[in-house]
Coordinates of C-alpha atoms and ligand atoms in Angstrom, one line a residue:
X1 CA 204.2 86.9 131.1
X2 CA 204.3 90.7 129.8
X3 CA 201.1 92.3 130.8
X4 CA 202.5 95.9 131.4
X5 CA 203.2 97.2 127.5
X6 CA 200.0 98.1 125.1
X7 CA 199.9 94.7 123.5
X8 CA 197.4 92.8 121.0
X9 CA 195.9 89.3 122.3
X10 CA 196.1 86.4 119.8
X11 CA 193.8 83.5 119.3
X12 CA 195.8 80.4 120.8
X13 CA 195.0 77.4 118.0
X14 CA 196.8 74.0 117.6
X15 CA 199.2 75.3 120.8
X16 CA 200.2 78.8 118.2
X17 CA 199.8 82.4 119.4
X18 CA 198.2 83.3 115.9
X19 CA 196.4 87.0 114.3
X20 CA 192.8 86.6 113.2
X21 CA 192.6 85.8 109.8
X22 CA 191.1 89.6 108.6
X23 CA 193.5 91.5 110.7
X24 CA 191.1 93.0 112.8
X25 CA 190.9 94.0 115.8
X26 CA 189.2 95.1 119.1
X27 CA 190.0 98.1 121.5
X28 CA 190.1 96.3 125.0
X29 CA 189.6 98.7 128.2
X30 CA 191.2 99.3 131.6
X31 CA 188.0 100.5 133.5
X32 CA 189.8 101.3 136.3
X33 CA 191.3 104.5 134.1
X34 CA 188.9 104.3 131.6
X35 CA 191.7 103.9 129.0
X36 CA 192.5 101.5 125.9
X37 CA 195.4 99.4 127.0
X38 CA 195.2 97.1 124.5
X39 CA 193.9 95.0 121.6
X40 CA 192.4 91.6 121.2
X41 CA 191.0 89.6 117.7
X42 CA 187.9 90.3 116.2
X43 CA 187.5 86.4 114.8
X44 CA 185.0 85.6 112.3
X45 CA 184.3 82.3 111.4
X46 CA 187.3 81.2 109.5
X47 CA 189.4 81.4 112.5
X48 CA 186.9 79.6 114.3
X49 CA 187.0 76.9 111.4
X50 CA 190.5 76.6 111.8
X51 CA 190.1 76.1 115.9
X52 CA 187.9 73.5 114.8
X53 CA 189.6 71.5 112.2
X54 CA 192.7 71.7 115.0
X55 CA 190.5 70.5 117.7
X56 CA 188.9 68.0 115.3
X57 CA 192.8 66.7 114.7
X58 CA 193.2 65.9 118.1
X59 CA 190.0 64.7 119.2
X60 CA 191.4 60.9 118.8
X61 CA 194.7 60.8 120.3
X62 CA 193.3 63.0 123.3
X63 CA 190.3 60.7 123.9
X64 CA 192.4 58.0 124.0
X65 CA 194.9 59.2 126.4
X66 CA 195.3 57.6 129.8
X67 CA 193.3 58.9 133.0
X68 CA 196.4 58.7 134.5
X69 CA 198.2 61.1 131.7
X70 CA 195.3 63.4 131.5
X71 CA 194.8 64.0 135.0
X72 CA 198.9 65.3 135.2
X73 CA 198.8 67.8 132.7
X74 CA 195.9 69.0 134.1
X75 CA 197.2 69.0 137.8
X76 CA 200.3 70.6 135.9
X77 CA 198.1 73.7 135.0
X78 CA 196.9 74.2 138.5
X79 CA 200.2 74.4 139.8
X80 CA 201.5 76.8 137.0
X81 CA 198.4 79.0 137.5
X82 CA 199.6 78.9 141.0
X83 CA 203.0 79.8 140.4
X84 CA 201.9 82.7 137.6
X85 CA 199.5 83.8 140.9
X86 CA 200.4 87.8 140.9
X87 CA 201.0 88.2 137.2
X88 CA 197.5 86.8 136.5
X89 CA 196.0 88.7 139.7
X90 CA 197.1 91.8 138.3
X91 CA 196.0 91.0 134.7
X92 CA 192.6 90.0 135.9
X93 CA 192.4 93.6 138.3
X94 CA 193.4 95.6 134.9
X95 CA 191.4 93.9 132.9
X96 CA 187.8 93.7 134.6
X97 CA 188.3 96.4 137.6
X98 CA 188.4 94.0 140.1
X99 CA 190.4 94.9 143.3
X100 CA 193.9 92.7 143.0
X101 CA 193.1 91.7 146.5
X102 CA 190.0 89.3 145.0
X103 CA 191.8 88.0 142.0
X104 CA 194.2 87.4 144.1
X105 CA 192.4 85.3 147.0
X106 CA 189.6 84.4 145.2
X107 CA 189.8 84.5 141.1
X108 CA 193.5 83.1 140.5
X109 CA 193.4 80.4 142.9
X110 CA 189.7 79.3 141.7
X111 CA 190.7 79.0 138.3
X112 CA 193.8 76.2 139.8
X113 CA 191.3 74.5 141.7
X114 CA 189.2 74.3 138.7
X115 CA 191.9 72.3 137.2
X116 CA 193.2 70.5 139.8
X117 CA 189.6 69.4 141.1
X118 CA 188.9 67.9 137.4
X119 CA 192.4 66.4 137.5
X120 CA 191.0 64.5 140.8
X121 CA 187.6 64.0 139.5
X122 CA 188.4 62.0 136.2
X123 CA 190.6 59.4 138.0
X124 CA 186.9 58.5 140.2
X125 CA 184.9 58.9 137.4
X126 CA 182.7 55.7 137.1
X127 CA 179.9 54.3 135.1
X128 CA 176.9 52.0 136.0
X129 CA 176.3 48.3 134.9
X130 CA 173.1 46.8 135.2
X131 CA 172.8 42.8 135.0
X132 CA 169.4 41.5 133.4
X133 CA 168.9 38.6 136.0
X134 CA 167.0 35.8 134.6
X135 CA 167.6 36.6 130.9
X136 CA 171.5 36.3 130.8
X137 CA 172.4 39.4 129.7
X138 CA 174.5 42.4 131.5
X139 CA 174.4 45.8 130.5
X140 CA 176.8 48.8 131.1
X141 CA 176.9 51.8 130.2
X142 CA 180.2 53.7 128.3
X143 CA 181.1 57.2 129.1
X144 CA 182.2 58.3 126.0
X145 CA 183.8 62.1 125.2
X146 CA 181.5 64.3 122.6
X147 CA 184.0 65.4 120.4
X148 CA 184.6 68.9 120.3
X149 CA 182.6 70.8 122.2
X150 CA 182.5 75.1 122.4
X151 CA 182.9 77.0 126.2
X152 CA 181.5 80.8 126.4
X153 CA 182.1 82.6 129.2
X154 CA 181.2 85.6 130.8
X155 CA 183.1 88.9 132.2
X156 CA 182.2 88.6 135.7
X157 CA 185.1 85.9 136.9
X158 CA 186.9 85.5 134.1
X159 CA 189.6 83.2 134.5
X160 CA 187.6 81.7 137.6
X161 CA 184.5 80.8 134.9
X162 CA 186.5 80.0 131.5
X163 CA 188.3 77.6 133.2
X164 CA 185.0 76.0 135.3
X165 CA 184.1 75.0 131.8
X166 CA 187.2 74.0 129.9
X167 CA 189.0 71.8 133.1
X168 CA 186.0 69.4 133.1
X169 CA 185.5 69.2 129.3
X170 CA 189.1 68.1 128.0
X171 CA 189.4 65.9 131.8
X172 CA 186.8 63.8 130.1
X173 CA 188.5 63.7 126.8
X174 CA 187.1 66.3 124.4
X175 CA 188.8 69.3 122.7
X176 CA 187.8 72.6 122.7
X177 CA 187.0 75.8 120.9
X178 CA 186.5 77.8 123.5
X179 CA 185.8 81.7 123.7
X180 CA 186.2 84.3 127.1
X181 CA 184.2 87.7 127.3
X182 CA 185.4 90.2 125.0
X183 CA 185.5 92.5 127.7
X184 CA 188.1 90.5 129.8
X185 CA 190.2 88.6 127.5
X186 CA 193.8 88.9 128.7
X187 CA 193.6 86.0 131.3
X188 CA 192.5 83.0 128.6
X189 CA 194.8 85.2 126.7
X190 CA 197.5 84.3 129.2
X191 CA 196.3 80.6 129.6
X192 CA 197.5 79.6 126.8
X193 CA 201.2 79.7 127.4
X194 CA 200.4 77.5 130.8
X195 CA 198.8 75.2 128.4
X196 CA 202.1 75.1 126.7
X197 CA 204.1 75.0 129.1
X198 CA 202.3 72.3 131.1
X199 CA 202.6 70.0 127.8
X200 CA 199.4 69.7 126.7
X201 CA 198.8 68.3 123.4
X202 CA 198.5 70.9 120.5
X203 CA 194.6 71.4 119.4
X204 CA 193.0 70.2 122.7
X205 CA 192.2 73.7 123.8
X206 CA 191.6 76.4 121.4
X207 CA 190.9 79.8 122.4
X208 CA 189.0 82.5 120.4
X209 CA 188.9 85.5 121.0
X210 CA 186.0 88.1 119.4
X211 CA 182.4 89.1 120.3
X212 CA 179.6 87.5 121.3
X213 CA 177.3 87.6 118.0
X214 CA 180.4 86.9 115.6
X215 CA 182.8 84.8 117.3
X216 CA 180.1 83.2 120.2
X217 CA 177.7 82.9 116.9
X218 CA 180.0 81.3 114.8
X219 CA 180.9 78.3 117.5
X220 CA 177.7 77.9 118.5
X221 CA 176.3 77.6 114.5
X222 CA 179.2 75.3 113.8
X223 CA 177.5 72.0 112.7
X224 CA 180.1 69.9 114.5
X225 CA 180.4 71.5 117.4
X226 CA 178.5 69.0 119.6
X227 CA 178.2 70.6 123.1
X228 CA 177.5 74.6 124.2
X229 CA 178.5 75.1 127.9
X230 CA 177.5 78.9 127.8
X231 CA 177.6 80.9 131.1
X232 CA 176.0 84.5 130.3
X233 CA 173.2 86.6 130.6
X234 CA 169.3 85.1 130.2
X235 CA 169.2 87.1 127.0
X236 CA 171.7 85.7 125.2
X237 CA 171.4 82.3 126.6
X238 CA 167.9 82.6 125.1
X239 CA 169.3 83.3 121.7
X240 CA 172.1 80.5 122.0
X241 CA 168.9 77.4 122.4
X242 CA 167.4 78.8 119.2
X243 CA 169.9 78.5 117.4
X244 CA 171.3 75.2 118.9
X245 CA 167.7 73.3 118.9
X246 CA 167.2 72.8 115.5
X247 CA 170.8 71.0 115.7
X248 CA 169.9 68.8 118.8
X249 CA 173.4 70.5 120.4
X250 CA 173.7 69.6 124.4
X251 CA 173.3 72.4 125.9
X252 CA 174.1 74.0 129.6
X253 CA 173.1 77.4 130.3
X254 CA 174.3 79.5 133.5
X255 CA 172.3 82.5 132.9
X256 CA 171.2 85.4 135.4
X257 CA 170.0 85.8 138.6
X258 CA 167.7 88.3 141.1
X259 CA 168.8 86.2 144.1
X260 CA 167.4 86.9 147.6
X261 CA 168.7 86.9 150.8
X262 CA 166.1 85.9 153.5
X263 CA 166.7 87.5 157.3
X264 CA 164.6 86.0 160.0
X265 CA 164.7 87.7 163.6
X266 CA 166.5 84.4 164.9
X267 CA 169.7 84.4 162.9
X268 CA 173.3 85.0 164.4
X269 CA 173.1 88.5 164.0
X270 CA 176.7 89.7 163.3
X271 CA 177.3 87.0 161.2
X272 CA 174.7 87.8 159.1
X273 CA 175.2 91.7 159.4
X274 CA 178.9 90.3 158.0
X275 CA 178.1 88.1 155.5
X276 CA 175.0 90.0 153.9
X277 CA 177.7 93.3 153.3
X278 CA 179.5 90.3 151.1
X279 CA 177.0 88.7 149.3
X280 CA 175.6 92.2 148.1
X281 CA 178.6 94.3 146.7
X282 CA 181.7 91.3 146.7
X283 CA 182.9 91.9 143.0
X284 CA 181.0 95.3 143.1
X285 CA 177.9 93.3 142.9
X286 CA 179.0 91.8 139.7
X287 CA 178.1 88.0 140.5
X288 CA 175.6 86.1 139.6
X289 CA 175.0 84.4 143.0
X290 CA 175.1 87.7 144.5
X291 CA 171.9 88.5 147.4
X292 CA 170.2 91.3 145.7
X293 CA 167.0 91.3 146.6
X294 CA 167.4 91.4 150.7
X295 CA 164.1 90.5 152.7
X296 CA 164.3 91.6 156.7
X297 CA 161.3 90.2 159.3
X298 CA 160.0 93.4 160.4
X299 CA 161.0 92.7 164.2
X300 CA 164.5 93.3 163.2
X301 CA 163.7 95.6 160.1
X302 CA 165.1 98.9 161.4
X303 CA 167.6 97.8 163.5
X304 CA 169.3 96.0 160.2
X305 CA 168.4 99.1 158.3
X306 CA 170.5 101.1 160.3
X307 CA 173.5 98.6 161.2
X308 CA 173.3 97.7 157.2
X309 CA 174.1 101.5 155.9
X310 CA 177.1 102.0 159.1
X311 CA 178.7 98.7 157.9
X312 CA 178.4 99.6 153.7
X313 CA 179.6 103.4 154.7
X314 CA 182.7 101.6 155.7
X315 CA 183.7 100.1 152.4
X316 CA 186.1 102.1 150.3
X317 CA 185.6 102.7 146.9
X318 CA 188.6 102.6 144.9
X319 CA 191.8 101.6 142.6
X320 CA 192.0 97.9 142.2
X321 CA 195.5 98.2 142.6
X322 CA 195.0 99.9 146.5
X323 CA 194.8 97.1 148.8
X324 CA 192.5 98.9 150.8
X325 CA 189.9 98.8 148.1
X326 CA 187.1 97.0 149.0
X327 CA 185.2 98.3 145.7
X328 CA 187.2 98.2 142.2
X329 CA 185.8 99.7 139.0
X330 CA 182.6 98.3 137.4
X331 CA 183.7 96.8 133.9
X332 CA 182.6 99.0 131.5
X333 CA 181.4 102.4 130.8
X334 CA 178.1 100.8 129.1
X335 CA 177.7 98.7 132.0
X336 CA 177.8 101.4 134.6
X337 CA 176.0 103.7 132.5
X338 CA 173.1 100.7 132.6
X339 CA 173.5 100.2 136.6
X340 CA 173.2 103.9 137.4
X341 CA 170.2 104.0 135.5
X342 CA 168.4 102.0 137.5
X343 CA 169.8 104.5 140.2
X344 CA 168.2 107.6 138.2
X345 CA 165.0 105.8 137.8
X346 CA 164.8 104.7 141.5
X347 CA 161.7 106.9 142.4
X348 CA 160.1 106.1 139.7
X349 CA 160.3 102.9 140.2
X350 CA 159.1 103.0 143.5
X351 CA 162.2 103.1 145.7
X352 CA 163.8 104.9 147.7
X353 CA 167.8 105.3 147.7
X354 CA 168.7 105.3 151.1
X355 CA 172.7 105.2 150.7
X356 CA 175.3 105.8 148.1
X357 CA 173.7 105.6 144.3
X358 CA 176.8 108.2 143.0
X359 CA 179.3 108.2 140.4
X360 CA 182.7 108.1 142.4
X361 CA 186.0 109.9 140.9
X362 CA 189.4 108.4 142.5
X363 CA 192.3 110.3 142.7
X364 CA 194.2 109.9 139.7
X365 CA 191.8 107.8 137.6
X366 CA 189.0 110.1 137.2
X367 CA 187.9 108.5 134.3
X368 CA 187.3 104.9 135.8
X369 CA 184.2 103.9 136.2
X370 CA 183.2 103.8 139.8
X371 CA 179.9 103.7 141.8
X372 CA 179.4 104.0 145.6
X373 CA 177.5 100.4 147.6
X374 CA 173.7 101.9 146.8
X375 CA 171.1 100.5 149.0
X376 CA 167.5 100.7 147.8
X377 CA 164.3 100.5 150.4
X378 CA 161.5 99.3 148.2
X379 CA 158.5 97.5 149.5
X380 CA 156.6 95.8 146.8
X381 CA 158.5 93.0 145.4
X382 CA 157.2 93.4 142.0
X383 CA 158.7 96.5 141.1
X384 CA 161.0 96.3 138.6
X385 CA 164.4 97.3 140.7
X386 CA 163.2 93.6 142.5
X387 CA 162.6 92.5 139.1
X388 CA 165.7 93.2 136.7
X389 CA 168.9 91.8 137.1
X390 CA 170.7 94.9 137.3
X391 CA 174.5 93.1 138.2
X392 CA 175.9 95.9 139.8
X393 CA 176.7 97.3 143.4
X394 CA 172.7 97.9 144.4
X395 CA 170.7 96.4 146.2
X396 CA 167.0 96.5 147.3
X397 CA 165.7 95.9 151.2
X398 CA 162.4 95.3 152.4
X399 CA 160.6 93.8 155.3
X400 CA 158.2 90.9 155.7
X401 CA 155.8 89.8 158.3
X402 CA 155.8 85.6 157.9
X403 CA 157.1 82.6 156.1
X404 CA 154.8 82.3 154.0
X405 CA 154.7 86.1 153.0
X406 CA 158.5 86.5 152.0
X407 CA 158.3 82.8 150.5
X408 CA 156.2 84.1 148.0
X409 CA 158.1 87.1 147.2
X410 CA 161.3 85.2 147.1
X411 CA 159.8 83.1 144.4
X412 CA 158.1 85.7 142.5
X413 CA 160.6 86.4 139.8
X414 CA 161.7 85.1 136.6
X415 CA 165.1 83.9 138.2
X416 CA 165.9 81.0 140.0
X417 CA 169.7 81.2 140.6
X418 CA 170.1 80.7 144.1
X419 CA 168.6 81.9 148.0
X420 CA 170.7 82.8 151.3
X421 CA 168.6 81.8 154.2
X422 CA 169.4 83.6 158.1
X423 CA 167.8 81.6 160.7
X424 CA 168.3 79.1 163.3
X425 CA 165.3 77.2 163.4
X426 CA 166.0 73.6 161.8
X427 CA 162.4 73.0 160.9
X428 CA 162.2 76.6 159.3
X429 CA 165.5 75.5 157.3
X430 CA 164.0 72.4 155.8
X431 CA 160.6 74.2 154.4
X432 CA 161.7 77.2 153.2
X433 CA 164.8 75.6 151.7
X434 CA 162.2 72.6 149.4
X435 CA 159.9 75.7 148.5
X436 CA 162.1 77.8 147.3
X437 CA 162.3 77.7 143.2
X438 CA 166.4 77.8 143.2
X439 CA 168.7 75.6 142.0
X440 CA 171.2 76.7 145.1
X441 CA 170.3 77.4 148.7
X442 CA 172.7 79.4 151.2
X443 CA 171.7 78.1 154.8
X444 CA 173.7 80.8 157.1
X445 CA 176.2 81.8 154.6
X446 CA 176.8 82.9 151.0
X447 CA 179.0 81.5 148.5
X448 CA 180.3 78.5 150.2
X449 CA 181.8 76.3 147.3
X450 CA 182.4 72.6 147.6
X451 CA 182.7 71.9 144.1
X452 CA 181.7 68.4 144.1
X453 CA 178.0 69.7 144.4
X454 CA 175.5 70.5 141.5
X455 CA 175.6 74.3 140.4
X456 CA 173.1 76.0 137.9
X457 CA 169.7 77.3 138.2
X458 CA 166.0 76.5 137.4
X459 CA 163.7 79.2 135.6
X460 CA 165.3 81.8 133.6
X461 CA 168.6 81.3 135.1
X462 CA 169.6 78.4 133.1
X463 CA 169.6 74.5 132.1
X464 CA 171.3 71.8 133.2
X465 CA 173.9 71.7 136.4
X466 CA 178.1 72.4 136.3
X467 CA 180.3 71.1 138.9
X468 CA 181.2 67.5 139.5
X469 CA 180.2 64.8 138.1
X470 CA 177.8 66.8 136.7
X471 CA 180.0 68.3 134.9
X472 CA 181.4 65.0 133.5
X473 CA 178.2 63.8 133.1
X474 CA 177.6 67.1 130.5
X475 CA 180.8 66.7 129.3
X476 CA 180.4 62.8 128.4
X477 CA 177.4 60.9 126.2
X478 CA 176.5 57.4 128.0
X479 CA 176.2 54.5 125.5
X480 CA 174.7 51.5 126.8
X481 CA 176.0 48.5 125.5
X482 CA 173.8 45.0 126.2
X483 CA 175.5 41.8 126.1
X484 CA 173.9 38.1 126.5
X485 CA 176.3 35.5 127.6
X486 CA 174.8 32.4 127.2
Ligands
NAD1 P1 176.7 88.0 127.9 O1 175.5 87.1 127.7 O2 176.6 89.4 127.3 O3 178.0 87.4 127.3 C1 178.5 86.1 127.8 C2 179.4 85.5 126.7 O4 178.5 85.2 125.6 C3 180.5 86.5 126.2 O5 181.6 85.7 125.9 C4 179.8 87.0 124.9 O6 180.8 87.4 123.9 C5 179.1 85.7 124.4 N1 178.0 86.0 123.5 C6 177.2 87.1 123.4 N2 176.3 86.9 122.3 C7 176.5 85.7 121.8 C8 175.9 85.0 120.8 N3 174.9 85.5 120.0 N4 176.4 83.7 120.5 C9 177.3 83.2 121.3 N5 178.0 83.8 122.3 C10 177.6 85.1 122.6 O7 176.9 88.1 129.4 P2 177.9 89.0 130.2 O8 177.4 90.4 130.2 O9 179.3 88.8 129.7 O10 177.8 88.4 131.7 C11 176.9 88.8 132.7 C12 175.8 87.8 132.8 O11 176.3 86.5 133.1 C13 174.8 88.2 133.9 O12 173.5 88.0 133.5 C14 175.2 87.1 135.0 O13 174.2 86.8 135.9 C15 175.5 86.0 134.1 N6 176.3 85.0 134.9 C16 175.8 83.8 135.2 C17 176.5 82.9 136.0 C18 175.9 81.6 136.4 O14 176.7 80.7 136.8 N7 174.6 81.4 136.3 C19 177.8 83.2 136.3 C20 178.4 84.5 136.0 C21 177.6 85.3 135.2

């Protein structure tokens, strides 16, 4: 696994390192320097064609491998993930600006458990059977794999996400044609020797690289490509049901989110204090299920306010490659360019930057693209900074008076990604947690994964659930099948 030297990605198709067809090719950042390191595909849709036609080929002798065999080579990639842990830590850092430190605790082994919770899963697996009493007849109902099916993923996490998608899909017996952000490529890049390695069949997994309105476009307009699992912004998952309606495609969309993070007087103080500096700039604010919209009773108001900007004046800014970083580089120049705008317009949009909001320059990679933790004191929810997901390291504070107040501010917004409640009171718990229009809620903590549960989110942030059987259950069409037996 070279990732030092300037290199160009391939496309990985039928278990082949191969060039896109038309020989061109896109400049691939490091934003912690600001610097082209390397080059990745710019795939049209022949080389998506030919992904296909390999994932086509193997469709039926993949489908009809054993549980047993399946769920090896998959535990086989977790453990050769797990074994490539620093090489693919540091590719991930260079790649997205991440500090190492994350992809390292966080990104690398994710992307394992991906595989080796799918490897699990599969083998328990089971279908229903319903028997017609008094007319003689049972039914039950098959599980069957689509066919080939197309994963797009995001920048944010991206070995972490890509393989959320592609573990699940091929556990259940598709193949794939499958495409990572352009903006982080090198990790699927790297995949694909694992996949080789770990002896799974050629054409199963196909990965494609290229952007979003060619390559993305061109998988998800494919006629028989059965099954989108897009994770993305609302924007583009938007575009992708348009075009995948008229073909009655299955579709699960993980779009965007303006999560917030509720604080009532009664919570365990420090541990929220903790937690909350986490769930607002872990990834530099770059996840979806991060709090950004943070909503304080007004008892404990300004004592948060205070202890909020001492603990973010503590987080250093810097190199992902420092293991003192705490805050890497945001992904690209565009993107920071669109999160300090937000900063600019602050005022104007009726808030008031209380800490950070600047550019940051560090020591020998001046041209990385750095911001400080900014927090924002608004106090009318429906300005836009509440409003926009902005996806960086900002976010917005504000104080409420009652349940029923901050309820309805929590819920007012197009997003409905998930919630992090703070309190102690049981009853409190239960109605907050049914009124609140999310598809995940944090009771006393952020980002807890047991990844048997459902994941997705109602609203603008997406259709349709990941993560366990869900995932199966997405990833599978149920046939039922009637007999009568008399
Ligand atoms: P994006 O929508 O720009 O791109 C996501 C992927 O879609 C990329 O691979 C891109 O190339 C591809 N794409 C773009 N246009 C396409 C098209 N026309 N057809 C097919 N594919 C296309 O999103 P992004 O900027 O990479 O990621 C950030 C967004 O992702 C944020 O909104 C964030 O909230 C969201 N996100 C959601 C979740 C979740 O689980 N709900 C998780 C992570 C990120």
């Amino acid at each position: 696994m070279d990732i030092e030297i300037s290199m160009k990605i391939k496309n990985y198709i039928n278990g082949e390192y191969v060039n896109p067809i038309s020989d061109n090719w896109i400049d691939n950042y490091n934003p912690s320097i600001g610097e082209v390191y390397g080059q990745l595909p710019d795939s049209n849709s022949q080389d998506v064609e030919i992904a296909y036609k390999a994932a086509e080929a193997a469709f039926r002798g993949w489908s009809e491998t054993t549980l047993d065999e399946r769920s090896k080579i998959l535990s086989k990639i977790a453990k050769l993930i797990i074994a490539k842990l620093p090489e693919l830590a540091m590719a991930e850092a260079k790649d997205n600006g991440k500090p190492v430190r994350v992809a390292k605790s966080i990104d690398i082994p994710r992307a394992s458990a991906n595989f080796q919770f799918f490897a699990n899963a599969i083998t328990q697996f089971a279908s229903e059977a319903h028997e017609s009493v008094g007319q003689n007849a049972i039914n039950f109902t098959l599980r069957q794999p689509i066919g080939v099916v197309g994963c797009i993923s995001p920048w944010n996490l991206p070995l972490y996400l890509f393989t959320w998608k592609i573990a699940p899909a091929i556990a259940a017996g598709n193949c794939v044609v499958a495409k990572p952000s352009e903006i982080t490529p090198m990790t699927a890049y790297l995949l694909g020797e694992i996949l080789t390695e770990a002896g799974l069949p050629k054409g199963v997994l196909n990965i494609i690289h290229g952007l979003g309105t060619t390559t993305g476009q061109a998988i998800v307009e494919h006629p028989n490509i059965k099954a989108i699992s897009f994770t993305g912004g609302t924007k583009t998952g938007a575009h992708i049901a348009k075009v995948a309606a008229p073909m009655f495609k299955k579709l699960s969309l993980e779009l965007g989110g303006k999560n917030p993070a509720i604080i009532f007087s009664d919570c365990d103080y420090n541990e929220m204090l903790q937690t909350t500096v986490r769930s607002s700039f872990a990834n530099q604010g770059q996840i979806c299920l991060c709090g950004s919209r943070i909503f304080v009773e007004a008892s404990l108001y300004q004592k948060f306010k205070t202890d909020f900007i001492a603990a973010v004046s503590k987080l250093k800014v810097g190199s992902p490659f420092n293991n003192n970083t705490d805050i890497g580089a945001l992904v690209s120049k565009t993107h920071l360019n669109k999160v300090k705008s937000y900063i600019d317009k602050a005022e104007q949009y009726g808030g008031n930057v209380i800490f950070g909001g600047n550019i940051v320059s560090v020591h020998d990679s001046e041209d990385g693209y750095y911001l400080e933790p900014t927090i924002i004191e608004v106090d009318d929810n429906s300005c836009i900074l509440n409003q926009d997901e902005i996806f960086g390291p900002i976010v917005t504070i504000m104080s409420f008076n009652d349940e029923n107040e901050v309820l309805a501010m929590a819920n007012d917004v197009n997003y409905g990604l998930s919630a992090t409640l703070w309190t102690n009171d049981l009853k409190r718990t239960m109605r907050v947690s049914k009124q609140l229009e999310v598809g995940i809620v944090w009771v006393n903590t952020w980002l807890l994964r047991d990844l048997r549960t459902p994941f997705g989110g109602v609203k603008s942030s997406g259709v349709g659930r990941e993560g366990g059987f869900e995932a199966l259950r997405f990833f599978t069409e149920p046939k039922n099948i009637c007999i009568k037996y008399n």
